[in-house]
């Protein structure tokens, strides 16, 4: 096995030979979702990207300690430390406790990720469960002189930090540029400079989520949780920090500054970022009506989709692009991906009926070497797929008796295919959820049980039944006097 893995380090903007720092395990931290809405492609891409990295590192024989957080407090509507907390806002609108919102969407996120065969991280810490660690970090930064307190809030002193360290080294920004581009906003007079960011915010009395601290009853700044939780579980420094490119600034830039200010040195050795997702060439946005959730992809229930697409199609399509390239989703592109996926899976089935001889037309050792070269080259999946589809053509020719393979090579072909397609790329054959085979009476019976659950206010069961049926291609609609359903796909 060729273990010569090179990854692109966003900090140095170069491909580097990956060498784990702490030999007992590779520390991998990925920024997870802020749980206030259904998961969409912006969640799927980093999840699939770092799932691929996690799987590949394990395949290479590394033990990986994989941490992905859940943000359930502190993520405000605006990057300028203004606006409402996203989860608290949703809770206020829906008249629920914020933790009910966080729990509901964390479960829904997990369900979607399981559907896409994204492996769960070993540790999934929540910001609200690590307030003490975050407060300790604020104290340390204050002690070291890189933060100041104003009216119960604590802000990071970017100018002071920048005099000794390089603020902007990850995103390539500099402080003059920031000064020119950040406007003084209403209510920000507390900050020395508009580009300073909050480590701790004093909460207004009506703010639902707040904790006592030395400075005020309040809540931690969003950037702080990842600095505190990554080092809490992975030590300092640790190997790889991942996330979407949209997090480079300010989130990850602030993380670097916080860790350096608190501990005298950066926490992260390799930064990896996946590129962004567009739909029909446009950025996703609620106002553009192109904001499609994963559940909508899986059900086809959106005006921009011609049909439903299975979770594996979304995964396959995502992996076909290199993680550092932009990725444009469209119904047409997904239809093509669906066909490609089917071809790939079909070839996997054909291997079992191939007959061997005593000659071969393909050196599987060469093929294997090419597969590893592609993966070792910063997880170059487009190249890997090109080689895989060469192999698919060979398998098809073998099946049609137009190519030869030695007897003893068949198990090797089986294992090569399984290792790269199933284990590393995480692609699997989905159960045939051809719902037309589900008898109507059975669907009716299940929906009666769901109706009873709803009457008993057991909404969790009711939602679970609705979501499971949706995975099977049955779309349930609640009506005034019960329900209606139809078969999609
Ligand atoms: Zn983060």
Coordinates of N, CA and C in Angstrom, one line a residue, residues 22 142 164:
X22 N 1.0 13.2 16.4 CA 0.9 12.5 17.6 C 0.7 11.0 17.3
X142 N -7.4 36.9 28.2 CA -7.4 38.2 28.9 C -6.1 38.3 29.7
X164 N 2.1 41.6 17.0 CA 3.1 40.5 17.3 C 2.9 39.3 16.4

